[in-house]
Tab-separated table of C-alpha atoms and ligand atoms in Angstrom:
chain	number	residue	atom	x	y	z
A	199	MET	CA	35.823	59.587	-118.657
A	200	THR	CA	35.386	58.959	-114.927
A	201	GLN	CA	32.871	61.438	-113.640
A	202	VAL	CA	33.180	62.688	-109.998
A	203	LEU	CA	30.407	64.563	-108.013
A	204	VAL	CA	31.997	66.712	-105.435
A	205	VAL	CA	29.765	67.734	-102.652
A	206	GLU	CA	31.383	70.482	-100.595
A	207	ASP	CA	30.466	73.828	-99.346
A	208	ASP	CA	33.924	75.259	-99.002
A	209	PRO	CA	34.563	76.888	-102.273
A	210	HIS	CA	38.565	76.922	-101.765
A	211	LEU	CA	38.453	73.101	-101.370
A	212	VAL	CA	36.214	72.535	-104.182
A	213	ARG	CA	38.396	74.531	-106.384
A	214	ALA	CA	41.627	72.687	-105.307
A	215	LEU	CA	39.603	69.458	-105.967
A	216	VAL	CA	38.385	70.419	-109.375
A	217	ILE	CA	41.845	71.604	-110.602
A	218	ASN	CA	43.554	68.457	-109.272
A	219	MET	CA	41.033	66.035	-110.660
A	220	GLU	CA	40.500	67.821	-114.101
A	221	ALA	CA	44.274	67.655	-114.500
A	222	ARG	CA	44.054	63.991	-114.306
A	223	ARG	CA	41.313	63.840	-116.706
A	224	TYR	CA	38.348	63.331	-114.495
A	225	GLY	CA	35.091	65.045	-115.273
A	226	VAL	CA	33.828	67.048	-112.093
A	227	ASP	CA	30.591	68.458	-111.068
A	228	ALA	CA	30.432	70.264	-107.771
A	229	ALA	CA	27.397	70.667	-105.533
A	230	PRO	CA	27.497	73.198	-102.581
A	231	ASP	CA	24.732	71.414	-100.513
A	232	GLY	CA	22.953	68.097	-100.017
A	233	ALA	CA	19.728	68.985	-102.143
A	234	THR	CA	21.966	70.070	-105.123
A	235	ALA	CA	24.009	66.805	-104.624
A	236	LEU	CA	21.017	64.579	-104.839
A	237	ARG	CA	19.594	66.263	-107.878
A	238	LEU	CA	23.001	66.245	-109.780
A	239	ALA	CA	23.560	62.593	-108.722
A	240	ALA	CA	20.108	61.710	-110.329
A	241	ALA	CA	20.695	63.844	-113.450
A	242	ARG	CA	24.450	63.066	-114.161
A	243	HIS	CA	24.983	59.405	-112.625
A	244	PRO	CA	28.407	60.111	-111.570
A	245	ASP	CA	30.917	57.294	-111.262
A	246	VAL	CA	32.079	58.357	-107.646
A	247	VAL	CA	30.734	60.850	-105.148
A	248	MET	CA	32.980	62.813	-102.834
A	249	LEU	CA	30.980	63.952	-99.868
A	250	ASP	CA	31.609	66.409	-97.079
A	251	LEU	CA	29.473	65.583	-94.038
A	252	GLY	CA	29.035	69.212	-92.761
A	253	LEU	CA	26.697	70.685	-95.427
A	254	PRO	CA	24.676	73.885	-95.039
A	255	ASP	CA	21.263	72.294	-95.560
A	256	MET	CA	21.514	68.629	-94.400
A	257	ASP	CA	23.796	66.191	-92.809
A	258	GLY	CA	26.119	64.337	-95.100
A	259	VAL	CA	25.050	61.161	-93.631
A	260	ASP	CA	21.523	61.744	-94.699
A	261	VAL	CA	22.739	62.321	-98.270
A	262	ILE	CA	24.494	59.080	-98.146
A	263	ARG	CA	21.252	57.321	-96.968
A	264	ALA	CA	19.217	59.114	-99.778
A	265	LEU	CA	21.687	58.020	-102.343
A	266	ARG	CA	21.700	54.433	-101.106
A	267	GLY	CA	17.972	54.316	-101.572
A	268	TRP	CA	18.681	53.946	-105.381
A	269	THR	CA	22.308	53.857	-106.238
A	270	ARG	CA	25.516	51.856	-105.346
A	271	VAL	CA	27.706	54.633	-106.652
A	272	PRO	CA	31.010	54.683	-104.655
A	273	ILE	CA	30.893	57.250	-101.969
A	274	LEU	CA	34.144	58.791	-100.515
A	275	VAL	CA	33.442	60.802	-97.331
A	276	LEU	CA	35.801	63.671	-96.837
A	277	SER	CA	35.356	65.179	-93.347
A	278	ALA	CA	36.757	67.114	-90.501
A	279	ARG	CA	34.904	64.841	-88.213
A	280	GLN	CA	37.501	62.667	-86.464
A	281	ALA	CA	35.392	60.753	-83.983
A	282	SER	CA	35.386	57.047	-84.604
A	283	TYR	CA	31.482	56.808	-84.022
A	284	GLU	CA	31.121	59.382	-86.857
A	285	LYS	CA	33.104	57.375	-89.294
A	286	VAL	CA	31.137	54.272	-88.301
A	287	GLU	CA	27.731	56.090	-88.785
A	288	ALA	CA	28.870	57.328	-92.311
A	289	LEU	CA	30.144	53.808	-93.299
A	290	ASP	CA	27.211	52.156	-91.842
A	291	ALA	CA	24.917	54.456	-93.889
A	292	GLY	CA	26.779	53.245	-97.061
A	293	ALA	CA	29.840	55.070	-97.663
A	294	ASP	CA	32.540	53.223	-99.126
A	295	ASP	CA	35.719	55.118	-97.633
A	296	TYR	CA	36.351	57.842	-95.192
A	297	ILE	CA	39.108	60.460	-95.473
A	298	THR	CA	39.721	62.854	-92.561
A	299	LYS	CA	40.451	66.553	-93.348
A	300	PRO	CA	43.073	67.810	-93.738
A	301	PHE	CA	44.247	65.225	-96.273
A	302	SER	CA	47.055	65.198	-98.847
A	303	MET	CA	45.715	65.544	-102.476
A	304	ASP	CA	47.980	62.452	-103.314
A	305	GLU	CA	46.273	60.304	-100.899
A	306	LEU	CA	42.818	61.451	-101.917
A	307	LEU	CA	43.516	60.759	-105.653
A	308	ALA	CA	44.856	57.352	-104.662
A	309	ARG	CA	41.667	56.427	-102.831
A	310	LEU	CA	39.619	57.748	-105.715
A	311	ARG	CA	41.544	55.484	-108.025
A	312	ALA	CA	40.912	52.569	-105.607
A	313	ALA	CA	37.173	53.358	-105.440
A	314	VAL	CA	36.896	53.441	-109.090
A	315	ARG	CA	38.823	50.251	-109.607
A	316	ARG	CA	36.671	48.380	-106.901
A	317	ALA	CA	33.400	49.610	-108.684
A	318	GLU	CA	34.751	48.448	-111.977
A	319	GLY	CA	36.029	45.297	-110.824
A	320	SER	CA	33.059	44.013	-108.940
A	321	PRO	CA	30.606	41.982	-111.087
A	322	LEU	CA	27.925	42.992	-108.502
A	323	ALA	CA	28.474	46.598	-109.271
A	324	PRO	CA	26.018	47.337	-112.018
A	325	GLU	CA	24.563	50.529	-110.791
A	326	THR	CA	21.305	50.066	-109.114
A	327	THR	CA	19.003	52.868	-110.456
A	328	LEU	CA	15.646	51.221	-109.382
A	329	VAL	CA	13.371	52.979	-106.917
A	330	GLU	CA	10.820	50.316	-105.877
A	331	THR	CA	7.444	50.758	-104.163
A	332	ASP	CA	4.711	48.262	-103.586
A	333	ASP	CA	2.898	49.819	-106.550
A	334	PHE	CA	5.353	50.882	-109.096
A	335	THR	CA	9.173	50.791	-110.036
A	336	VAL	CA	11.059	53.768	-111.299
A	337	ASP	CA	14.283	53.038	-113.408
A	338	LEU	CA	16.333	56.199	-113.255
A	339	LEU	CA	18.835	55.154	-115.792
A	340	ALA	CA	16.288	53.926	-118.323
A	341	LYS	CA	13.835	56.752	-117.417
A	342	LYS	CA	11.053	54.166	-117.162
A	343	VAL	CA	8.178	53.673	-114.821
A	344	VAL	CA	6.510	50.418	-114.673
A	345	ARG	CA	3.294	49.793	-112.700
A	346	GLY	CA	1.418	46.608	-112.640
A	347	GLY	CA	3.608	44.900	-115.303
A	348	ARG	CA	3.103	47.823	-117.687
A	349	ASP	CA	5.066	50.964	-118.847
A	350	VAL	CA	3.564	54.082	-117.503
A	351	ARG	CA	3.841	56.888	-120.041
A	352	LEU	CA	5.108	60.189	-118.510
A	353	THR	CA	5.613	63.412	-120.141
A	354	PRO	CA	9.304	64.963	-119.804
A	355	THR	CA	7.876	67.435	-117.171
A	356	GLU	CA	6.218	64.745	-115.235
A	357	TRP	CA	9.400	62.510	-115.407
A	358	HIS	CA	11.601	65.445	-114.179
A	359	LEU	CA	9.279	66.051	-111.127
A	360	LEU	CA	9.154	62.464	-110.257
A	361	GLU	CA	12.934	62.061	-110.588
A	362	ILE	CA	13.652	65.033	-108.167
A	363	LEU	CA	11.185	63.474	-105.672
A	364	VAL	CA	12.141	59.824	-105.723
A	365	THR	CA	15.846	60.640	-105.488
A	366	SER	CA	15.195	62.479	-102.161
A	367	PRO	CA	13.140	59.905	-100.490
A	368	GLY	CA	11.332	60.994	-97.326
A	369	ARG	CA	12.495	64.551	-97.631
A	370	LEU	CA	10.526	67.733	-98.224
A	371	VAL	CA	11.265	69.437	-101.605
A	372	THR	CA	9.953	72.922	-101.592
A	373	GLN	CA	7.567	74.284	-104.158
A	374	LYS	CA	10.297	76.799	-105.047
A	375	ASP	CA	12.885	74.358	-105.626
A	376	LEU	CA	10.714	72.144	-107.906
A	377	LEU	CA	9.557	75.008	-109.848
A	378	ARG	CA	13.203	76.441	-110.419
A	379	GLU	CA	14.597	73.001	-111.248
A	380	VAL	CA	11.764	71.955	-113.741
A	381	TRP	CA	10.606	75.309	-115.081
A	382	GLY	CA	13.372	77.771	-114.432
A	383	ALA	CA	14.089	80.617	-111.978
A	384	SER	CA	11.702	82.844	-113.679
A	385	GLN	CA	8.681	80.547	-113.008
A	386	SER	CA	9.370	80.056	-109.309
A	387	THR	CA	6.015	81.352	-108.113
A	388	LYS	CA	3.681	79.421	-110.465
A	389	THR	CA	2.660	76.854	-107.874
A	390	ASN	CA	-0.469	76.124	-110.000
A	391	TYR	CA	1.788	74.448	-112.486
A	392	LEU	CA	2.947	72.059	-109.622
A	393	ARG	CA	-0.440	71.161	-108.559
A	394	VAL	CA	-1.558	70.256	-112.080
A	395	TYR	CA	1.395	68.073	-112.807
A	396	MET	CA	1.461	66.529	-109.291
A	397	ALA	CA	-2.244	65.624	-110.087
A	398	GLN	CA	-1.320	63.969	-113.411
A	399	LEU	CA	1.509	61.954	-111.545
A	400	ARG	CA	-0.820	60.866	-108.968
A	401	ARG	CA	-3.406	59.714	-111.479
A	402	LYS	CA	-0.767	57.597	-113.136
A	403	LEU	CA	0.941	56.287	-110.165
A	404	GLU	CA	-1.292	56.135	-107.157
A	405	THR	CA	-4.018	53.653	-106.469
A	406	ASP	CA	-6.087	56.370	-104.784
A	407	PRO	CA	-5.061	59.598	-106.290
A	408	SER	CA	-7.056	61.719	-103.819
A	409	HIS	CA	-5.358	59.910	-100.918
A	410	PRO	CA	-1.842	59.633	-102.257
A	411	ARG	CA	0.503	57.130	-100.437
A	412	TYR	CA	3.738	58.129	-102.466
A	413	LEU	CA	3.477	61.572	-103.652
A	414	ILE	CA	2.562	63.386	-100.514
A	415	THR	CA	1.734	67.178	-100.366
A	416	GLU	CA	3.168	69.150	-97.527
A	417	SER	CA	0.522	71.817	-97.411
A	418	GLY	CA	2.069	75.314	-98.332
A	419	MET	CA	5.504	74.008	-98.475
A	420	GLY	CA	6.103	71.459	-101.121
A	421	TYR	CA	6.036	67.774	-101.853
A	422	ARG	CA	7.640	64.607	-100.462
A	423	PHE	CA	8.129	61.066	-101.772
A	424	GLU	CA	7.452	58.278	-99.444
A	425	GLY	CA	9.049	54.987	-100.810
B	190	LIG	CA1	31.531	71.647	-94.703
């Protein structure tokens, strides 16, 4: 089944998209904002991403840039922005197609089919799921980290944290979001968990764990991955 990730903050449009796509046997996940979109993209490896540019937490173009740090998944932009420079910006950032709202559902579905066909037909399309730094490589699909030619053994919790951070390169991920995502809503104040696990990750990945180059602490706020 072709899996589509819809990133859109308008619940009515999401509902219409979900109904129409599920009726045509697509599997659909929906994300109401950019941060959720990046997490779902990493967790679910969709075949196509449909992306609104005007999101509540970040600009859709930044979502495209973050995705393109590690995946070639086809990205179809749905946007009310009509100016040509805005289309150029989205396409230059790595979007594959751009549909201006309002659009007809038939046209959207045709473009979705075309995006899937192109991705399947291209011999160069095997999904890139590698995040590479000077010191280590993260393979998001194989869930593997290699450093200095050797596999790094991570616990499931360490992996989950690392995955969230590396799929939002350059962005602050708040302590609250990390705790909620990895340990669940009831643990969202246990920042000491985070400190412990981040220290473990740094010991495994950083050359100088006390002066991290990749897994950066934003004091009192959260963490950020610098690729
Ligand atoms: Ca919007």
